[in-house]
């Protein structure tokens, strides 16, 4: 066996060649290029959104017809005859036909509307105006009432003639006679008025005044 072993050729170590290494690298690069081109040729998968689902809604039914109101005929009011309104103090007297005087037309015919009733105007009246100065209006205080320190408020009705003089003094309501007599004497003697007038004419009249008998202090 030793001889056999000695007679076999001994394989020596091969050194790697640079060309073989370059060939291996080129093969790997070609393989990677083939793989990359294969990936690029693959069809691109398109991701679709989920399909749209359409629900068909049945059309709404027409609403039932509304009941129509029954038209009732509107009664026509019956005209009532006009009635005269009541007037305080009795009915208004009729003025009768109005006389407008004769109207002469172009053909010379005169038309007369009957007798005339002229309308009467209310008289224009002015009340009497006091002329006595204020300093002469106060009557003297009755001596008996002055001693007893009595006072009084009198309401008096004065009668005035058409010349403006006071011809009567009368108390209205209850009043002390002594105070009334003192006021009457003074008023008849000193009080003067411009007389009342009616349609510009002086007339007699009457007025009501209040007179106070008061003690000073």
PDB file of C-alpha atoms in Angstrom:
ATOM      1  CA  UNK A   1       0.000   0.000   0.000  1.00  0.00           C
ATOM      2  CA  UNK A   2       2.797   2.259   0.620  1.00  0.00           C
ATOM      3  CA  UNK A   3       3.922   1.771  -2.838  1.00  0.00           C
ATOM      4  CA  UNK A   4       0.504   2.466  -4.224  1.00  0.00           C
ATOM      5  CA  UNK A   5       0.301   5.635  -2.304  1.00  0.00           C
ATOM      6  CA  UNK A   6       3.618   6.713  -3.422  1.00  0.00           C
ATOM      7  CA  UNK A   7       2.765   6.051  -7.001  1.00  0.00           C
ATOM      8  CA  UNK A   8      -0.544   8.229  -7.029  1.00  0.00           C
ATOM      9  CA  UNK A   9      -0.185  11.698  -8.337  1.00  0.00           C
ATOM     10  CA  UNK A  10      -0.499  14.417  -5.739  1.00  0.00           C
ATOM     11  CA  UNK A  11      -2.917  17.091  -6.660  1.00  0.00           C
ATOM     12  CA  UNK A  12      -1.500  20.509  -6.145  1.00  0.00           C
ATOM     13  CA  UNK A  13      -3.442  23.518  -4.982  1.00  0.00           C
ATOM     14  CA  UNK A  14      -4.942  25.654  -7.762  1.00  0.00           C
ATOM     15  CA  UNK A  15      -4.722  29.379  -7.422  1.00  0.00           C
ATOM     16  CA  UNK A  16      -7.934  31.288  -8.180  1.00  0.00           C
ATOM     17  CA  UNK A  17      -7.874  33.118 -11.466  1.00  0.00           C
ATOM     18  CA  UNK A  18      -9.050  36.767 -11.615  1.00  0.00           C
ATOM     19  CA  UNK A  19     -10.982  36.124 -14.791  1.00  0.00           C
ATOM     20  CA  UNK A  20     -13.035  33.413 -13.153  1.00  0.00           C
ATOM     21  CA  UNK A  21     -13.995  35.739 -10.294  1.00  0.00           C
ATOM     22  CA  UNK A  22     -15.043  38.439 -12.718  1.00  0.00           C
ATOM     23  CA  UNK A  23     -17.110  35.903 -14.611  1.00  0.00           C
ATOM     24  CA  UNK A  24     -18.963  34.887 -11.452  1.00  0.00           C
ATOM     25  CA  UNK A  25     -19.756  38.505 -10.547  1.00  0.00           C
ATOM     26  CA  UNK A  26     -21.010  39.196 -14.049  1.00  0.00           C
ATOM     27  CA  UNK A  27     -23.277  36.165 -13.841  1.00  0.00           C
ATOM     28  CA  UNK A  28     -24.782  37.396 -10.592  1.00  0.00           C
ATOM     29  CA  UNK A  29     -25.337  40.886 -12.009  1.00  0.00           C
ATOM     30  CA  UNK A  30     -27.052  39.420 -15.063  1.00  0.00           C
ATOM     31  CA  UNK A  31     -29.233  37.267 -12.840  1.00  0.00           C
ATOM     32  CA  UNK A  32     -30.294  40.303 -10.732  1.00  0.00           C
ATOM     33  CA  UNK A  33     -31.085  42.268 -13.894  1.00  0.00           C
ATOM     34  CA  UNK A  34     -33.242  39.432 -15.210  1.00  0.00           C
ATOM     35  CA  UNK A  35     -35.131  39.253 -11.929  1.00  0.00           C
ATOM     36  CA  UNK A  36     -35.694  43.029 -11.828  1.00  0.00           C
ATOM     37  CA  UNK A  37     -36.964  43.135 -15.397  1.00  0.00           C
ATOM     38  CA  UNK A  38     -39.304  40.289 -14.622  1.00  0.00           C
ATOM     39  CA  UNK A  39     -40.776  42.255 -11.709  1.00  0.00           C
ATOM     40  CA  UNK A  40     -41.260  45.307 -13.886  1.00  0.00           C
ATOM     41  CA  UNK A  41     -43.072  43.261 -16.530  1.00  0.00           C
ATOM     42  CA  UNK A  42     -45.600  41.953 -14.049  1.00  0.00           C
ATOM     43  CA  UNK A  43     -49.044  43.576 -14.469  1.00  0.00           C
ATOM     44  CA  UNK A  44     -49.779  46.266 -11.928  1.00  0.00           C
ATOM     45  CA  UNK A  45     -52.658  45.278  -9.659  1.00  0.00           C
ATOM     46  CA  UNK A  46     -55.266  47.970  -9.466  1.00  0.00           C
ATOM     47  CA  UNK A  47     -57.038  48.228  -6.137  1.00  0.00           C
ATOM     48  CA  UNK A  48     -60.645  49.142  -6.757  1.00  0.00           C
ATOM     49  CA  UNK A  49     -62.880  50.819  -4.198  1.00  0.00           C
ATOM     50  CA  UNK A  50     -65.731  48.716  -2.949  1.00  0.00           C
ATOM     51  CA  UNK A  51     -68.635  48.754  -5.429  1.00  0.00           C
ATOM     52  CA  UNK A  52     -71.318  51.414  -4.963  1.00  0.00           C
ATOM     53  CA  UNK A  53     -74.613  49.927  -3.849  1.00  0.00           C
ATOM     54  CA  UNK A  54     -77.711  51.768  -5.111  1.00  0.00           C
ATOM     55  CA  UNK A  55     -80.931  51.348  -3.184  1.00  0.00           C
ATOM     56  CA  UNK A  56     -84.040  52.165  -5.163  1.00  0.00           C
ATOM     57  CA  UNK A  57     -86.564  54.000  -2.891  1.00  0.00           C
ATOM     58  CA  UNK A  58     -90.140  53.474  -3.980  1.00  0.00           C
ATOM     59  CA  UNK A  59     -91.917  56.769  -4.860  1.00  0.00           C
ATOM     60  CA  UNK A  60     -94.098  58.285  -2.167  1.00  0.00           C
ATOM     61  CA  UNK A  61     -97.768  57.772  -2.569  1.00  0.00           C
ATOM     62  CA  UNK A  62     -99.873  60.881  -3.224  1.00  0.00           C
ATOM     63  CA  UNK A  63    -101.480  62.223  -0.015  1.00  0.00           C
ATOM     64  CA  UNK A  64    -105.191  61.635   0.292  1.00  0.00           C
ATOM     65  CA  UNK A  65    -107.275  64.605  -0.893  1.00  0.00           C
ATOM     66  CA  UNK A  66    -108.245  67.059   1.818  1.00  0.00           C
ATOM     67  CA  UNK A  67    -111.968  67.428   2.455  1.00  0.00           C
ATOM     68  CA  UNK A  68    -113.235  70.653   0.943  1.00  0.00           C
ATOM     69  CA  UNK A  69    -115.215  72.941   3.289  1.00  0.00           C
ATOM     70  CA  UNK A  70    -118.840  73.241   2.454  1.00  0.00           C
ATOM     71  CA  UNK A  71    -119.639  76.783   1.422  1.00  0.00           C
ATOM     72  CA  UNK A  72    -122.711  78.075   3.174  1.00  0.00           C
ATOM     73  CA  UNK A  73    -124.556  80.910   1.546  1.00  0.00           C
ATOM     74  CA  UNK A  74    -124.219  84.233   3.383  1.00  0.00           C
ATOM     75  CA  UNK A  75    -127.631  85.673   4.114  1.00  0.00           C
ATOM     76  CA  UNK A  76    -128.172  89.116   2.718  1.00  0.00           C
ATOM     77  CA  UNK A  77    -129.245  91.523   5.476  1.00  0.00           C
ATOM     78  CA  UNK A  78    -132.619  93.045   4.973  1.00  0.00           C
ATOM     79  CA  UNK A  79    -132.406  96.851   5.066  1.00  0.00           C
ATOM     80  CA  UNK A  80    -134.274  98.260   8.022  1.00  0.00           C
ATOM     81  CA  UNK A  81    -136.134 101.538   7.782  1.00  0.00           C
ATOM     82  CA  UNK A  82    -134.447 104.454   9.476  1.00  0.00           C
ATOM     83  CA  UNK A  83    -135.977 105.481  12.768  1.00  0.00           C
ATOM     84  CA  UNK A  84    -135.718 108.987  14.180  1.00  0.00           C
ATOM     85  CA  UNK A  85    -133.493 109.248  17.230  1.00  0.00           C
ATOM     86  CA  UNK A  86    -135.124 110.425  20.466  1.00  0.00           C
ATOM     87  CA  UNK A  87    -134.325 114.002  21.357  1.00  0.00           C
ATOM     88  CA  UNK A  88    -134.321 115.304  24.922  1.00  0.00           C
ATOM     89  CA  UNK A  89    -136.991 117.894  25.476  1.00  0.00           C
ATOM     90  CA  UNK A  90    -139.383 116.652  22.813  1.00  0.00           C
ATOM     91  CA  UNK A  91    -139.352 116.338  19.033  1.00  0.00           C
ATOM     92  CA  UNK A  92    -137.630 118.909  16.884  1.00  0.00           C
ATOM     93  CA  UNK A  93    -140.236 121.158  15.284  1.00  0.00           C
ATOM     94  CA  UNK A  94    -140.339 121.168  11.546  1.00  0.00           C
ATOM     95  CA  UNK A  95    -139.020 124.312   9.907  1.00  0.00           C
ATOM     96  CA  UNK A  96    -141.574 124.047   7.125  1.00  0.00           C
ATOM     97  CA  UNK A  97    -140.939 125.068   3.548  1.00  0.00           C
ATOM     98  CA  UNK A  98    -138.106 127.489   2.861  1.00  0.00           C
ATOM     99  CA  UNK A  99    -138.860 130.531   0.819  1.00  0.00           C
ATOM    100  CA  UNK A 100    -135.946 131.180  -1.471  1.00  0.00           C
ATOM    101  CA  UNK A 101    -137.824 133.973  -3.208  1.00  0.00           C
ATOM    102  CA  UNK A 102    -138.884 133.888  -6.811  1.00  0.00           C
ATOM    103  CA  UNK A 103    -136.381 132.410  -9.220  1.00  0.00           C
ATOM    104  CA  UNK A 104    -136.511 133.824 -12.723  1.00  0.00           C
ATOM    105  CA  UNK A 105    -135.478 131.496 -15.466  1.00  0.00           C
ATOM    106  CA  UNK A 106    -134.197 132.458 -18.842  1.00  0.00           C
ATOM    107  CA  UNK A 107    -137.710 132.142 -20.338  1.00  0.00           C
ATOM    108  CA  UNK A 108    -139.190 134.622 -17.824  1.00  0.00           C
ATOM    109  CA  UNK A 109    -140.960 131.980 -15.627  1.00  0.00           C
ATOM    110  CA  UNK A 110    -140.825 132.776 -11.872  1.00  0.00           C
ATOM    111  CA  UNK A 111    -140.846 129.909  -9.348  1.00  0.00           C
ATOM    112  CA  UNK A 112    -141.735 130.513  -5.688  1.00  0.00           C
ATOM    113  CA  UNK A 113    -141.009 127.923  -2.965  1.00  0.00           C
ATOM    114  CA  UNK A 114    -143.621 129.177  -0.510  1.00  0.00           C
ATOM    115  CA  UNK A 115    -143.539 131.264   2.697  1.00  0.00           C
ATOM    116  CA  UNK A 116    -140.219 131.766   4.431  1.00  0.00           C
ATOM    117  CA  UNK A 117    -139.312 130.871   8.022  1.00  0.00           C
ATOM    118  CA  UNK A 118    -136.208 132.898   8.936  1.00  0.00           C
ATOM    119  CA  UNK A 119    -133.739 131.156  11.253  1.00  0.00           C
ATOM    120  CA  UNK A 120    -133.525 132.892  14.624  1.00  0.00           C
ATOM    121  CA  UNK A 121    -130.062 133.412  16.028  1.00  0.00           C
ATOM    122  CA  UNK A 122    -129.329 133.050  19.758  1.00  0.00           C
ATOM    123  CA  UNK A 123    -129.112 136.435  21.467  1.00  0.00           C
ATOM    124  CA  UNK A 124    -125.666 137.753  22.325  1.00  0.00           C
ATOM    125  CA  UNK A 125    -125.520 138.418  26.081  1.00  0.00           C
ATOM    126  CA  UNK A 126    -122.864 139.943  28.304  1.00  0.00           C
ATOM    127  CA  UNK A 127    -122.986 139.647  32.087  1.00  0.00           C
ATOM    128  CA  UNK A 128    -122.571 142.678  34.381  1.00  0.00           C
ATOM    129  CA  UNK A 129    -119.048 143.759  35.302  1.00  0.00           C
ATOM    130  CA  UNK A 130    -118.082 145.188  38.731  1.00  0.00           C
ATOM    131  CA  UNK A 131    -116.980 148.852  38.651  1.00  0.00           C
ATOM    132  CA  UNK A 132    -116.542 149.577  42.397  1.00  0.00           C
ATOM    133  CA  UNK A 133    -112.885 149.986  43.502  1.00  0.00           C
ATOM    134  CA  UNK A 134    -111.558 147.229  45.746  1.00  0.00           C
ATOM    135  CA  UNK A 135    -111.068 149.624  48.656  1.00  0.00           C
ATOM    136  CA  UNK A 136    -114.836 150.303  48.780  1.00  0.00           C
ATOM    137  CA  UNK A 137    -116.087 146.725  48.558  1.00  0.00           C
ATOM    138  CA  UNK A 138    -115.678 145.743  52.224  1.00  0.00           C
ATOM    139  CA  UNK A 139    -118.763 146.503  54.344  1.00  0.00           C
ATOM    140  CA  UNK A 140    -118.298 147.670  57.944  1.00  0.00           C
ATOM    141  CA  UNK A 141    -118.142 144.896  60.563  1.00  0.00           C
ATOM    142  CA  UNK A 142    -121.304 144.788  62.750  1.00  0.00           C
ATOM    143  CA  UNK A 143    -120.448 146.183  66.193  1.00  0.00           C
ATOM    144  CA  UNK A 144    -122.271 143.400  68.094  1.00  0.00           C
ATOM    145  CA  UNK A 145    -120.432 140.691  66.143  1.00  0.00           C
ATOM    146  CA  UNK A 146    -117.150 142.473  66.574  1.00  0.00           C
ATOM    147  CA  UNK A 147    -117.586 142.470  70.364  1.00  0.00           C
ATOM    148  CA  UNK A 148    -118.411 138.753  70.394  1.00  0.00           C
ATOM    149  CA  UNK A 149    -115.659 138.051  67.828  1.00  0.00           C
ATOM    150  CA  UNK A 150    -118.034 136.182  65.556  1.00  0.00           C
ATOM    151  CA  UNK A 151    -117.233 135.569  61.874  1.00  0.00           C
ATOM    152  CA  UNK A 152    -119.398 134.654  58.896  1.00  0.00           C
ATOM    153  CA  UNK A 153    -119.282 133.567  55.258  1.00  0.00           C
ATOM    154  CA  UNK A 154    -122.323 134.733  53.282  1.00  0.00           C
ATOM    155  CA  UNK A 155    -123.596 133.653  49.867  1.00  0.00           C
ATOM    156  CA  UNK A 156    -125.686 136.517  48.471  1.00  0.00           C
ATOM    157  CA  UNK A 157    -127.755 136.979  45.323  1.00  0.00           C
ATOM    158  CA  UNK A 158    -127.566 140.530  43.964  1.00  0.00           C
ATOM    159  CA  UNK A 159    -130.300 142.011  41.760  1.00  0.00           C
ATOM    160  CA  UNK A 160    -128.882 144.636  39.355  1.00  0.00           C
ATOM    161  CA  UNK A 161    -131.030 146.947  37.259  1.00  0.00           C
ATOM    162  CA  UNK A 162    -130.359 148.073  33.706  1.00  0.00           C
ATOM    163  CA  UNK A 163    -128.334 151.054  34.989  1.00  0.00           C
ATOM    164  CA  UNK A 164    -125.922 148.857  36.988  1.00  0.00           C
ATOM    165  CA  UNK A 165    -127.189 149.664  40.483  1.00  0.00           C
ATOM    166  CA  UNK A 166    -127.688 146.957  43.140  1.00  0.00           C
ATOM    167  CA  UNK A 167    -131.384 147.084  44.007  1.00  0.00           C
ATOM    168  CA  UNK A 168    -131.712 143.928  46.178  1.00  0.00           C
ATOM    169  CA  UNK A 169    -129.477 141.631  48.251  1.00  0.00           C
ATOM    170  CA  UNK A 170    -130.873 138.239  49.349  1.00  0.00           C
ATOM    171  CA  UNK A 171    -129.075 135.442  51.234  1.00  0.00           C
ATOM    172  CA  UNK A 172    -128.728 132.008  49.631  1.00  0.00           C
ATOM    173  CA  UNK A 173    -129.283 129.418  52.316  1.00  0.00           C
ATOM    174  CA  UNK A 174    -129.116 130.040  56.072  1.00  0.00           C
ATOM    175  CA  UNK A 175    -127.285 133.199  57.173  1.00  0.00           C
ATOM    176  CA  UNK A 176    -127.046 135.434  60.240  1.00  0.00           C
ATOM    177  CA  UNK A 177    -129.495 138.345  59.851  1.00  0.00           C
ATOM    178  CA  UNK A 178    -127.148 140.896  61.409  1.00  0.00           C
ATOM    179  CA  UNK A 179    -124.379 140.112  58.918  1.00  0.00           C
ATOM    180  CA  UNK A 180    -126.857 140.078  56.009  1.00  0.00           C
ATOM    181  CA  UNK A 181    -128.307 143.471  56.933  1.00  0.00           C
ATOM    182  CA  UNK A 182    -124.825 145.002  57.232  1.00  0.00           C
ATOM    183  CA  UNK A 183    -123.860 143.642  53.811  1.00  0.00           C
ATOM    184  CA  UNK A 184    -127.146 144.726  52.170  1.00  0.00           C
ATOM    185  CA  UNK A 185    -126.853 148.350  53.331  1.00  0.00           C
ATOM    186  CA  UNK A 186    -123.277 148.671  52.130  1.00  0.00           C
ATOM    187  CA  UNK A 187    -123.815 146.985  48.753  1.00  0.00           C
ATOM    188  CA  UNK A 188    -126.881 148.982  47.802  1.00  0.00           C
ATOM    189  CA  UNK A 189    -125.092 152.205  48.724  1.00  0.00           C
ATOM    190  CA  UNK A 190    -121.629 151.560  47.210  1.00  0.00           C
ATOM    191  CA  UNK A 191    -121.501 148.693  44.752  1.00  0.00           C
ATOM    192  CA  UNK A 192    -121.884 149.604  41.071  1.00  0.00           C
ATOM    193  CA  UNK A 193    -121.799 147.516  37.902  1.00  0.00           C
ATOM    194  CA  UNK A 194    -121.778 148.013  34.196  1.00  0.00           C
ATOM    195  CA  UNK A 195    -125.201 146.546  33.342  1.00  0.00           C
ATOM    196  CA  UNK A 196    -125.707 143.296  31.510  1.00  0.00           C
ATOM    197  CA  UNK A 197    -126.482 143.584  27.799  1.00  0.00           C
ATOM    198  CA  UNK A 198    -128.413 141.453  25.380  1.00  0.00           C
ATOM    199  CA  UNK A 199    -127.972 142.101  21.679  1.00  0.00           C
ATOM    200  CA  UNK A 200    -126.338 145.383  22.646  1.00  0.00           C
ATOM    201  CA  UNK A 201    -129.229 146.523  24.899  1.00  0.00           C
ATOM    202  CA  UNK A 202    -128.790 147.063  28.697  1.00  0.00           C
ATOM    203  CA  UNK A 203    -130.978 144.677  30.718  1.00  0.00           C
ATOM    204  CA  UNK A 204    -131.545 143.830  34.381  1.00  0.00           C
ATOM    205  CA  UNK A 205    -129.714 140.815  35.740  1.00  0.00           C
ATOM    206  CA  UNK A 206    -128.766 138.959  38.906  1.00  0.00           C
ATOM    207  CA  UNK A 207    -125.500 137.407  40.093  1.00  0.00           C
ATOM    208  CA  UNK A 208    -124.341 135.408  43.140  1.00  0.00           C
ATOM    209  CA  UNK A 209    -121.335 136.483  45.239  1.00  0.00           C
ATOM    210  CA  UNK A 210    -119.589 135.211  48.385  1.00  0.00           C
ATOM    211  CA  UNK A 211    -118.806 137.694  51.154  1.00  0.00           C
ATOM    212  CA  UNK A 212    -116.604 136.907  54.169  1.00  0.00           C
ATOM    213  CA  UNK A 213    -116.693 138.704  57.512  1.00  0.00           C
ATOM    214  CA  UNK A 214    -113.325 137.816  59.055  1.00  0.00           C
ATOM    215  CA  UNK A 215    -111.468 139.325  61.998  1.00  0.00           C
ATOM    216  CA  UNK A 216    -107.864 140.323  61.456  1.00  0.00           C
ATOM    217  CA  UNK A 217    -105.376 138.571  63.759  1.00  0.00           C
TER     218      UNK A 217
END
